[in-house]
Short mmCIF file of C-alpha atoms in Angstrom, two decimals:
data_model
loop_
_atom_site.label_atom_id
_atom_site.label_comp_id
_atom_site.label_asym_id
_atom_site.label_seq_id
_atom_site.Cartn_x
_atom_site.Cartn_y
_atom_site.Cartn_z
CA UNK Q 283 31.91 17.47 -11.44
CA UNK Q 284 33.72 20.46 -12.62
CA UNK Q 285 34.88 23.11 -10.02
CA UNK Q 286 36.23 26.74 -11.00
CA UNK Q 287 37.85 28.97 -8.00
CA UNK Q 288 39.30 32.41 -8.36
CA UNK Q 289 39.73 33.48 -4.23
CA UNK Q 290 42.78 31.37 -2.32
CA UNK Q 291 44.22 29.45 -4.74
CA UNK Q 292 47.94 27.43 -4.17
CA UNK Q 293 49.23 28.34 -7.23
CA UNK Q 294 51.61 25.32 -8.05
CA UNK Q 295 54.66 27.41 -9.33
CA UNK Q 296 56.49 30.08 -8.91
CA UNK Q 297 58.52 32.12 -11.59
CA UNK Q 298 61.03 34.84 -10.95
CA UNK Q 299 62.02 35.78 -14.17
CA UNK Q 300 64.99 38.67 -14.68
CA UNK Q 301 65.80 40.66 -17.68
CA UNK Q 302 69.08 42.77 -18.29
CA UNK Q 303 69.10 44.26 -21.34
CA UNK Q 304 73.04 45.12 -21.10
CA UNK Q 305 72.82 47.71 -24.26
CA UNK Q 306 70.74 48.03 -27.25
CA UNK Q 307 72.16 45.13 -29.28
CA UNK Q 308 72.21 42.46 -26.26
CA UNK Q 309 69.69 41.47 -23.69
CA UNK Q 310 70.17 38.45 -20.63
CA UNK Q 311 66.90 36.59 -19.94
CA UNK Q 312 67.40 34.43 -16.47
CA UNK Q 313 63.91 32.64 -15.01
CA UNK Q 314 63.46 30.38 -12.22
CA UNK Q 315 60.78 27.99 -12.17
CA UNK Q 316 60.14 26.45 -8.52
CA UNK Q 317 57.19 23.48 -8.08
CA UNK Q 318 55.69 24.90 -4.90
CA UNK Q 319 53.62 21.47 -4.44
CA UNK Q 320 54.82 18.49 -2.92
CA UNK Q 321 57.75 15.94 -3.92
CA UNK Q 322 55.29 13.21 -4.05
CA UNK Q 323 53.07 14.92 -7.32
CA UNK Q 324 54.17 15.79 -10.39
CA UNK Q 325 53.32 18.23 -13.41
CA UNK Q 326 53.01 16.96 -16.78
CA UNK Q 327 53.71 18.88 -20.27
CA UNK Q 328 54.50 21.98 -19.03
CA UNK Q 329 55.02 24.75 -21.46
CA UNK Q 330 56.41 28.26 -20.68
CA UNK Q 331 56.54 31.21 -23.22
CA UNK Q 332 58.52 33.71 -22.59
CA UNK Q 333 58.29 37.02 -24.75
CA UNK Q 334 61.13 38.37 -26.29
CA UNK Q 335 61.78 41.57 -28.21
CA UNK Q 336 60.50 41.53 -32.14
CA UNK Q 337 63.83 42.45 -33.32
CA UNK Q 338 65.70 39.21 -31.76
CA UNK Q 339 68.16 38.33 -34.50
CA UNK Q 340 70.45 35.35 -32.33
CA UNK Q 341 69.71 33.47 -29.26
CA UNK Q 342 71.68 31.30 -26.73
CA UNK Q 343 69.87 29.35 -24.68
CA UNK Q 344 70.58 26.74 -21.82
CA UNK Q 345 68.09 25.07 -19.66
CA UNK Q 346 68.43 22.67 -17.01
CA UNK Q 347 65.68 20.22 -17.47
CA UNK Q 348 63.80 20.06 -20.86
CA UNK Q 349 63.72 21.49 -23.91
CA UNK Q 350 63.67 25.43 -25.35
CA UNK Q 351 63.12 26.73 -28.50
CA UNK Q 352 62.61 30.12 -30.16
CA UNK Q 353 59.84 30.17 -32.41
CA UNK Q 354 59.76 33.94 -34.06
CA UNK Q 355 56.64 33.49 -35.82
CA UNK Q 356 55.04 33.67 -31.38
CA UNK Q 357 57.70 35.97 -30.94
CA UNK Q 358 58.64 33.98 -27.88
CA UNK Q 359 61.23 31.40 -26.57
CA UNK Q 360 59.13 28.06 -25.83
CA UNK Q 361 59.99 25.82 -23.28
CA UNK Q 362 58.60 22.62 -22.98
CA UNK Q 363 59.10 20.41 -19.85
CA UNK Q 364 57.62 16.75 -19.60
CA UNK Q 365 57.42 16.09 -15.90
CA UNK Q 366 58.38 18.67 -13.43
CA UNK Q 367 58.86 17.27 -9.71
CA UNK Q 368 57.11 19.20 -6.76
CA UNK Q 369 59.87 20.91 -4.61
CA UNK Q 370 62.18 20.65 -7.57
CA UNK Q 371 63.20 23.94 -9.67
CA UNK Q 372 64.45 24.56 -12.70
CA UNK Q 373 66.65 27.34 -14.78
CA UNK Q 374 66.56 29.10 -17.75
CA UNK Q 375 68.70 31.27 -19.68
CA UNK Q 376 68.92 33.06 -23.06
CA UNK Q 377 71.28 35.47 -24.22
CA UNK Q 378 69.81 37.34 -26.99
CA UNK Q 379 71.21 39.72 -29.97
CA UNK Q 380 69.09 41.97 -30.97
CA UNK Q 381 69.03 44.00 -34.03
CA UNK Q 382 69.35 47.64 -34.54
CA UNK Q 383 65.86 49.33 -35.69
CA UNK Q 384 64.66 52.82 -36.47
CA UNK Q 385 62.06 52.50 -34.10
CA UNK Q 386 62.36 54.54 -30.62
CA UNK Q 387 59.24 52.75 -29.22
CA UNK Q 388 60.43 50.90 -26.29
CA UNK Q 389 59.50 46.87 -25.66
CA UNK Q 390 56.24 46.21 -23.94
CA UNK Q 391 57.79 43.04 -22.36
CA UNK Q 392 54.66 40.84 -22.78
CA UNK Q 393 53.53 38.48 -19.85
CA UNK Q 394 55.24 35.10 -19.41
CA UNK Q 395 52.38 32.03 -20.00
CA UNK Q 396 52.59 28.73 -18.49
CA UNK Q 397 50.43 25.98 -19.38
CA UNK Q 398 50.15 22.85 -17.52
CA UNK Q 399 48.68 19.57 -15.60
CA UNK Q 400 49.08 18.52 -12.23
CA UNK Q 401 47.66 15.32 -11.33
CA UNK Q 402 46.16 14.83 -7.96
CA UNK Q 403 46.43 18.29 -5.97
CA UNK Q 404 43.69 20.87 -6.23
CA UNK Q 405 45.00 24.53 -5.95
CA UNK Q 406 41.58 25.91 -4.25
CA UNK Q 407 42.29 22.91 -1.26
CA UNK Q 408 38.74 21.73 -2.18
CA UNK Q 409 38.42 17.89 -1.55
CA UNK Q 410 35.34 15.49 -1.94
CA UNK Q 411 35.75 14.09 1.82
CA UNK Q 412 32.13 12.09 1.40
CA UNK Q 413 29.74 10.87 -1.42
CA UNK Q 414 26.66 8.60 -1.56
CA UNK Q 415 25.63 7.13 -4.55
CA UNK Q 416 21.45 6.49 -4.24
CA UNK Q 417 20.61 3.71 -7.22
CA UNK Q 418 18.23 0.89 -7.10
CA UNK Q 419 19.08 -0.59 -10.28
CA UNK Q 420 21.97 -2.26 -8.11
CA UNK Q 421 24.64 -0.10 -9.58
CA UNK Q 422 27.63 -0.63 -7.46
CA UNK Q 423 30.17 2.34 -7.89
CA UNK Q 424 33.79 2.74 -7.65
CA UNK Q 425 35.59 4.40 -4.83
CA UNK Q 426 38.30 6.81 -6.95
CA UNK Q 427 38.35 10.26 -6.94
CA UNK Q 428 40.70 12.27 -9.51
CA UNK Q 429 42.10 16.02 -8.76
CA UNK Q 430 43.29 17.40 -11.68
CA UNK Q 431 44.54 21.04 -11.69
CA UNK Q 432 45.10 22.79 -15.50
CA UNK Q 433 46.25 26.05 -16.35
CA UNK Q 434 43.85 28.17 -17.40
CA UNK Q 435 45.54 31.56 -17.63
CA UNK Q 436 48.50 31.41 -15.96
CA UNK Q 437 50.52 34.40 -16.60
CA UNK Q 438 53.14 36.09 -14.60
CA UNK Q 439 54.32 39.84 -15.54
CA UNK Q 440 58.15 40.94 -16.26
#
């Protein structure tokens, strides 16, 4: 059985992400990544991109759980955590240089993605509270129910 809900949905994180840009050359990327479900569950390979600027030239970053890359050719920092703890949170931070370009347009600042699994806890608060399994053939089932909650788009705005 596959369920998809759009209305009043627990959305298992929140992200409160801050950019300074401090001039034209140098820009201050701070996000905070809080597991809003409880200590007893856990997410599993979760991946946040966040967007920077085309014209990135050198990046600093420092995390403090996981790992973060920049990857230019998604024109986005990636960072990848294995297991993220409900109730924990984590930070992020990336000081970036930018380089000096003949272009006035000003930087769209992209939505942040997350991508992720949470085993176990169901964001629309549906749960199978009774089944009956009709066979004659003598079938005897198991009694195991899995919640699984995935991103599907999960994208938060600067």
């Amino acid at each position: 059985l596959r369920l998809m809900v759009t209305d009043n949905i627990n959305l298992p994180f929140r992200l409160i992400p801050a950019i300074q840009e401090e001039s034209k050359s140098k820009m201050t990327i701070n996000l905070k990544a809080t597991a809003t479900f409880g200590p007893t569950k856990s997410a599993s390979n979760v991946v946040i991109k966040i967007p920077v600027p085309p014209n990135t030239a050198k990046h600093s970053i420092k995390v403090s759980a996981g790992r973060a890359k920049f990857e230019p050719d998604q024109k986005a920092i990636v960072w990848r955590l294995k297991k993220f703890i409900g109730g924990s949170e984590c930070n992020f931070q990336a000081d970036l240089d930018l380089m000096q370009t003949t272009r006035t347009k000003a930087w769209s600042r992209p939505p942040i993605s997350v991508d992720f699994n949470v085993s176990m806890f169901t964001a629309s608060g549906v749960y199978v509270r009774y089944l009956r399994v009709y066979d004659k053939s003598g079938y005897h089932p198991n009694r195991w129910v899995r919640y699984m909650t995935r991103a599907g788009e999960y994208q938060i705005r600067i």
